[in-house]
Coordinates of C-alpha atoms in Angstrom, one line a residue:
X1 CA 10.0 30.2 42.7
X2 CA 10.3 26.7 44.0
X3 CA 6.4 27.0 45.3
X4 CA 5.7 27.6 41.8
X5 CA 7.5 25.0 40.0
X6 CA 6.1 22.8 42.4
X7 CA 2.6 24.0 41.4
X8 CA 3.5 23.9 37.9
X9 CA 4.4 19.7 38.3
X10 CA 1.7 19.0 40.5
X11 CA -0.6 20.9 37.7
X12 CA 1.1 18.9 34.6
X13 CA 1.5 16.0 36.2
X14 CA -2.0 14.2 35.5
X15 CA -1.8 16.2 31.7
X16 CA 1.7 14.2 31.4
X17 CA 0.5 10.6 33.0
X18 CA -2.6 11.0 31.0
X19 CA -1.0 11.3 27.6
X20 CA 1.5 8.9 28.3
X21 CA -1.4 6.7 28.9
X22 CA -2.8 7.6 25.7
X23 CA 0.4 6.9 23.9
X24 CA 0.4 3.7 25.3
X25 CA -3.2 2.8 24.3
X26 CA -3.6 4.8 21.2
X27 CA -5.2 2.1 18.4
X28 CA -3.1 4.1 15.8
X29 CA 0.5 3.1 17.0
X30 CA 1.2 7.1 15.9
X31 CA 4.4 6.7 17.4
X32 CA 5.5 3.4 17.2
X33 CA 4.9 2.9 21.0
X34 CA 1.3 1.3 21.5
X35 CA 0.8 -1.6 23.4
X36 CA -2.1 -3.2 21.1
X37 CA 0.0 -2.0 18.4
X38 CA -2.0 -0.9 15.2
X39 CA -5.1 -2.3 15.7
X40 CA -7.8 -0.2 13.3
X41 CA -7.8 -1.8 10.3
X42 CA -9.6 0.8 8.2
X43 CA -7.7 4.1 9.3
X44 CA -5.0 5.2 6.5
X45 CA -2.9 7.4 9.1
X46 CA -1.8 3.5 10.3
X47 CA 0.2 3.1 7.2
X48 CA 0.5 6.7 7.1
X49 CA 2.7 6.9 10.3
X50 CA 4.3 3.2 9.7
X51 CA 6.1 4.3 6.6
X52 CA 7.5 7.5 7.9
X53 CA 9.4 5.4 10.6
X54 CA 11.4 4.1 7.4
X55 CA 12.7 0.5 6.8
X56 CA 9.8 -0.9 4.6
X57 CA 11.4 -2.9 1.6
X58 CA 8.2 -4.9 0.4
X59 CA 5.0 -3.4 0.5
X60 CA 0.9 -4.8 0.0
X61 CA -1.6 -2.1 -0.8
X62 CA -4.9 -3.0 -0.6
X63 CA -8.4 -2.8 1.4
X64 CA -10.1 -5.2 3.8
X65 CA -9.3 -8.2 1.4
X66 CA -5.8 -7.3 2.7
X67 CA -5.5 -5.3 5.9
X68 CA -5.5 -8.4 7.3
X69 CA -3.1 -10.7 6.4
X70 CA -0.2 -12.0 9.0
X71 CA 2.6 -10.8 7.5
X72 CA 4.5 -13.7 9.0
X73 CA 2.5 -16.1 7.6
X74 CA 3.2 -13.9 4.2
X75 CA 6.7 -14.4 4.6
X76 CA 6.5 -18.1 4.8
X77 CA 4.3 -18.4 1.5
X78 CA 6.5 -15.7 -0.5
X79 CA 10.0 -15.7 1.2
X80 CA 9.7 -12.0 1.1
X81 CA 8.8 -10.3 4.5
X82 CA 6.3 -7.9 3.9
X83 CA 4.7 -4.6 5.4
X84 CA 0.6 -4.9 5.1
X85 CA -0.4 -1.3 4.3
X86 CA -4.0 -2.3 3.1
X87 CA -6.5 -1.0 5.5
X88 CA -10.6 -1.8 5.3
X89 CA -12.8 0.3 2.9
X90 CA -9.4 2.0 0.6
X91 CA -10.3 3.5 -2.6
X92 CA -7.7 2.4 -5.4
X93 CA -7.3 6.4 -5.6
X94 CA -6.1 5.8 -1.7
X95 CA -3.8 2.7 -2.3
X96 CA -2.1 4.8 -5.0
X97 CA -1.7 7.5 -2.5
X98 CA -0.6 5.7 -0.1
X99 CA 2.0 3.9 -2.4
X100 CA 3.5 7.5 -2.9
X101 CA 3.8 8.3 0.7
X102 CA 5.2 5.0 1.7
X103 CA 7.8 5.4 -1.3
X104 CA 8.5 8.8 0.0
X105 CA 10.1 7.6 2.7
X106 CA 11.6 4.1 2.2
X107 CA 13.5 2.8 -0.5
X108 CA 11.4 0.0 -1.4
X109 CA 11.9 -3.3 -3.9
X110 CA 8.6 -5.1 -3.9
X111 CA 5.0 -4.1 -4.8
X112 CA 2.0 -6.2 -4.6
X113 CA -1.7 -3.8 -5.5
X114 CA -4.6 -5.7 -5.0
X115 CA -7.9 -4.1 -6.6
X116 CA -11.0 -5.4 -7.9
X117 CA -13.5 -4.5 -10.2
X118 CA -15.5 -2.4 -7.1
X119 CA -12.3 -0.3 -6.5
X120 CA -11.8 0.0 -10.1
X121 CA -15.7 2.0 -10.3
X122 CA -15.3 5.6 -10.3
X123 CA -18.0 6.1 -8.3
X124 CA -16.1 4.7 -5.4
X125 CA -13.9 7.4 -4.7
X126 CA -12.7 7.7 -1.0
X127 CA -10.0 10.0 -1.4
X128 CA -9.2 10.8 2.7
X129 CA -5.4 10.9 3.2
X130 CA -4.2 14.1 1.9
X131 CA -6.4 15.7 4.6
X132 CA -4.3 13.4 7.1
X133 CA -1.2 14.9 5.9
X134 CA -1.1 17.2 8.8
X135 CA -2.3 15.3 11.2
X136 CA 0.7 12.4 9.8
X137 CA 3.1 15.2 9.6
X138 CA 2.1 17.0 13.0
X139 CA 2.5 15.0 16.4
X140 CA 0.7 17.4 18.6
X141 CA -1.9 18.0 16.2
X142 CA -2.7 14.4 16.4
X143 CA -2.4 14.0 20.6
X144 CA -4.6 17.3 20.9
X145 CA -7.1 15.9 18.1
X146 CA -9.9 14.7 20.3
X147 CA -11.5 12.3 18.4
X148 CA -8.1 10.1 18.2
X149 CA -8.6 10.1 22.1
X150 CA -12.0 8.9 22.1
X151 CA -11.2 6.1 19.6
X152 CA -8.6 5.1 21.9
X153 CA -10.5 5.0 24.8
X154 CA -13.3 3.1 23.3
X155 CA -10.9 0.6 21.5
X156 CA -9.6 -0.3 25.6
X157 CA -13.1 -0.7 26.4
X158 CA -13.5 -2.9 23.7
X159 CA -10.5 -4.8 24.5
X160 CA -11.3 -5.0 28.6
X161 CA -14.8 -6.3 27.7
X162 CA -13.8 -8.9 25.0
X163 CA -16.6 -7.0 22.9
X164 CA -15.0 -6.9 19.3
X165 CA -16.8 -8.6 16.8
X166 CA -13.5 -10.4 15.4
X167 CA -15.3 -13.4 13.4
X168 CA -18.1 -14.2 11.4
X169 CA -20.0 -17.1 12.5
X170 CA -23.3 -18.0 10.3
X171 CA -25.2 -20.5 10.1
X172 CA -25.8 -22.2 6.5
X173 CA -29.1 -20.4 6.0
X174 CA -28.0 -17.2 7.5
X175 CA -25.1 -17.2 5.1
X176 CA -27.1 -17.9 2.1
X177 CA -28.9 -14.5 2.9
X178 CA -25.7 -12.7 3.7
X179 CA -24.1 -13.7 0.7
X180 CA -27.7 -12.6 -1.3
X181 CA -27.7 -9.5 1.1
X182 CA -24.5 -7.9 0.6
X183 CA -24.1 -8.8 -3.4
X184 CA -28.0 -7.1 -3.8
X185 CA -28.0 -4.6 -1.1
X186 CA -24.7 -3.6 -1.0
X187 CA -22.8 -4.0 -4.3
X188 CA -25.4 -3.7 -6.9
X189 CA -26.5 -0.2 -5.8
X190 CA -22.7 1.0 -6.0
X191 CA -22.1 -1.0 -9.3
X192 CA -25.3 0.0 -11.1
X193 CA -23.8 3.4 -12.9
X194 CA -20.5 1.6 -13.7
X195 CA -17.9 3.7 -15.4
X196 CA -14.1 2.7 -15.1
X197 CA -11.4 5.2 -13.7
X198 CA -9.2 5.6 -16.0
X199 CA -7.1 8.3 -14.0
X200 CA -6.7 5.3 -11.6
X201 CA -5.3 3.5 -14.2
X202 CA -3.1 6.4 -15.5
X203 CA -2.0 6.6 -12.1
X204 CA -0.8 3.1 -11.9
X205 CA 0.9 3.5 -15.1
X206 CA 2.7 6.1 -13.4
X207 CA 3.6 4.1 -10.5
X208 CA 4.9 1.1 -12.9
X209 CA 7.4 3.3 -14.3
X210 CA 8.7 4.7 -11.1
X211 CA 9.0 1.1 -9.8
X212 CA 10.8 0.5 -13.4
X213 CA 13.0 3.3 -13.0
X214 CA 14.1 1.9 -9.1
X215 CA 14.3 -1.6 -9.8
X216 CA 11.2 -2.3 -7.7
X217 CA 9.0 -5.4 -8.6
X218 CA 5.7 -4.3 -9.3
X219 CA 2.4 -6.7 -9.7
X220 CA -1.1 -6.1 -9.5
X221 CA -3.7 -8.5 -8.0
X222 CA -6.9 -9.4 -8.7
X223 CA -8.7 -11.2 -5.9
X224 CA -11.6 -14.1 -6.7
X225 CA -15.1 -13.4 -5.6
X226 CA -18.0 -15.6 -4.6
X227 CA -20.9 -16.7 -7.3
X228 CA -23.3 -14.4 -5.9
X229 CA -21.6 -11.7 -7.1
X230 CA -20.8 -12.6 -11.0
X231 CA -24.9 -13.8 -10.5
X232 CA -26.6 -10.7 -8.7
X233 CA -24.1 -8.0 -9.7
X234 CA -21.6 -8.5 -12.6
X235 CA -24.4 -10.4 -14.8
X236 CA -27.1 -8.3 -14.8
X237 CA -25.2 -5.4 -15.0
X238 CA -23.1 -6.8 -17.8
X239 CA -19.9 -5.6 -16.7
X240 CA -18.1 -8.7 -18.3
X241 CA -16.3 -5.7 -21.1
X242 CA -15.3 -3.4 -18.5
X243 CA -13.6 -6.1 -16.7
X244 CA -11.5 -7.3 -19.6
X245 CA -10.7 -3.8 -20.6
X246 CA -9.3 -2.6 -17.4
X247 CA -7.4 -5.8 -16.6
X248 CA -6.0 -5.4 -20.4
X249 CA -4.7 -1.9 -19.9
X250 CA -3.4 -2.3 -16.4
X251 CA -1.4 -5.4 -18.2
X252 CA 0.4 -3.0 -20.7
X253 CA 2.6 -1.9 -17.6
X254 CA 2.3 -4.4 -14.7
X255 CA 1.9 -8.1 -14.8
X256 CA -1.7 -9.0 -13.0
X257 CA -2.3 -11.9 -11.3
X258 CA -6.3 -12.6 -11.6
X259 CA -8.6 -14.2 -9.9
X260 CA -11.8 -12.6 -10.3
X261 CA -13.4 -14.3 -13.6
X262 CA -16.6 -15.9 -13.7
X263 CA -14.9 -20.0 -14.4
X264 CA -12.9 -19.5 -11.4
X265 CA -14.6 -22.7 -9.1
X266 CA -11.7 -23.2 -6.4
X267 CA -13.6 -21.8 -3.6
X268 CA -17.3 -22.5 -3.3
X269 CA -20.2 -20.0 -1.3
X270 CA -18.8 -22.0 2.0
X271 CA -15.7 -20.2 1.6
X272 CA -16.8 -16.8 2.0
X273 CA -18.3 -14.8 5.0
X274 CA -19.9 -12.3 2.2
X275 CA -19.5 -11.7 -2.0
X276 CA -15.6 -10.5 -1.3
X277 CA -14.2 -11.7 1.9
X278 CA -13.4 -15.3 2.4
X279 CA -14.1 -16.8 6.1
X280 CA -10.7 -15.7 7.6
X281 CA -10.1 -12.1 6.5
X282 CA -11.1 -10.7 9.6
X283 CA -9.1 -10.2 13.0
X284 CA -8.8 -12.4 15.6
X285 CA -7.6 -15.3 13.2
X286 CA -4.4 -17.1 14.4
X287 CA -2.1 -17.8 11.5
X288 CA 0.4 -19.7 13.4
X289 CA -2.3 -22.2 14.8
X290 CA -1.4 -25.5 13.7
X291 CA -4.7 -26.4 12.1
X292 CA -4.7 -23.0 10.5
X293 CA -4.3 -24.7 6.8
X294 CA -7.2 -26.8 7.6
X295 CA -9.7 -24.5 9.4
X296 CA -8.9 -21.5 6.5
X297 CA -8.2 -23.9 3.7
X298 CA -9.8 -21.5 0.7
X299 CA -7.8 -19.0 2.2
X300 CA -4.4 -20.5 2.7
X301 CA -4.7 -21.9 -1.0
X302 CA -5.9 -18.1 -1.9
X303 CA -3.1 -16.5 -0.3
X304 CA -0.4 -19.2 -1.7
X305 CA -1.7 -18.6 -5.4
X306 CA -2.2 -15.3 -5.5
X307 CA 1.0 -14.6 -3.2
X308 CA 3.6 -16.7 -4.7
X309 CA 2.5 -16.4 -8.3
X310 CA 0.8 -19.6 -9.3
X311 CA -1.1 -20.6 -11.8
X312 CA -3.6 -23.3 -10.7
X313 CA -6.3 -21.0 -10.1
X314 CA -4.9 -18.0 -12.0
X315 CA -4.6 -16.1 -15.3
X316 CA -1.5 -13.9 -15.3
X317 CA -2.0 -11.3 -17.9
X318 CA 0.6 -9.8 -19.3
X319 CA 0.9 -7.0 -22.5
X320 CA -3.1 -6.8 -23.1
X321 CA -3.7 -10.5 -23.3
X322 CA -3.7 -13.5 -21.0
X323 CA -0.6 -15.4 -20.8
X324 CA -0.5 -18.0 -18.7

């Protein structure tokens, strides 16, 4: 019998010390235990997992033009120490579900939604985290899951090597064209049969009231975009009505802080790495550095409107109409 337990150790031994590597490693942070921490920014079972550990209070939904934010450097703008739940490429359809699962399982006072008039499309619907409900819910379904292993493992190579692409560099004529690239290439084609969501909307009607009913502070935001858009997307299209209508019924129930109309000439085409994301929402940027204001300037003056409600660069709509 002791033969055999021996065998039995000496056989699981490399399964355990494998595994406990991969818990170490894992890019997810399924179990709060990763050394690299949560480092995908565009997998939902992140935010999936983080709000089941419980003790979220404040809260930002969003996609890439929020998954990365420092939430330290949050708290210093706001005074309110926040949990980043956005993650790159969510659907508004996602952030709402997401919302529901975080709430599930924290009691929560704070709410900041950012959208945009390309998450607002009902065309884009990615609608992928009730399929990772088991795989949230189920922790050997996710370590027996290969494909989480493989991530993992490539993630360590990437870190090892120093091969992440964690910045965008351009030159002034190469970001010309990426700025006429993705607005043409990449957003038109989405935004040419453009229809608004109005379950979405219902759906954050439905979110307003629950955050009514708890006492939780609810505010939706509105993020600015670069000129190329409004000129090779929203003006040809003539979306200019759908814009106003969405932003007026999403004011009936939440206050929205907005950002993305055409006047809006804080940031110029230097400010942005493509039509959406200003230079600094990417990894790899170090909010603590002391030049940090100066090196990001668009986006610490972005983050400190939008963020701590001001009105510089803002409308606030409120009840259908603009306000402030």
């Amino acid at each position: 019998m002791k033969k055999f337990l021996g065998k039995m150790i000496l056989f699981l031994l490399p399964v355990v010390l494998y595994l406990a590597a991969f818990v170490m490693l894992e890019p997810i942070n399924y179990f709060g235990l990763s050394l690299v921490g949560a480092s995908i920014s565009t997998e939902p079972l992140v935010g999936m997992r983080r709000a089941m550990r419980g003790g979220i209070k404040n809260i930002l939904l969003g996609d890439s033009r929020t998954s990365h934010f420092d939430v330290d450097y949050l708290e210093q703008v706001t005074g309110i120490r926040y949990c980043n739940q956005g993650f790159g490429g969510a659907s508004l359809k996602e952030e709402i579900d997401l919302f529901w699962w975080t709430a599930k399982y924290n009691d929560l006072e704070n709410v900041i939604l950012q959208t945009s008039f390309w998450t607002m499309n009902k065309g884009y619907a990615a609608d992928r985290i009730p399929a990772l409900v088991p795989v949230a819910e189920n922790p050997l379904q996710y370590l027996f899951t290969w494909d989480y292993h493989m991530r993992a493992w490539k993630h360590a190579e990437e870190l090892l090597l120093g091969s992440r692409n964690t910045s965008y560099v351009y030159t002034a004529g190469e970001q010309a064209e990426n700025l006429r690239y993705y607005a043409q290439e990449v957003i038109y084609p989405g935004a040419e049969h453009y229809e608004i969501n109005f379950e979405n909307i219902e759906a954050l009607q439905e979110i307003a009231v629950y955050c009514r009913e708890n006492d939780i502070t609810f505010t939706v935001i509105f993020p600015p975009m670069d000129t190329s858009i409004w000129e090779l997307v929203i003006e040809p299209l003539d979306l200019f009505d759908e814009m106003t209508t969405y932003k007026a019924a999403i004011s009936e129930f939440a206050v929205v802080y907005d950002m993305e109309y055409p006047e809006m000439d804080a940031y110029t085409s230097l400010d942005y790495a493509d039509g959406f994301h200003m230079i600094g929402m990417q990894d790899g940027i170090d909010y603590k550095a002391s030049n940090f204001k100066q090196r990001y300037s668009a986006l610490a003056d972005y983050l400190d409107q939008m963020y701590n409600g001001k009105t510089e660069h803002m409308k606030i709509w409120r009840n259908g109409i603009v306000t402030e």
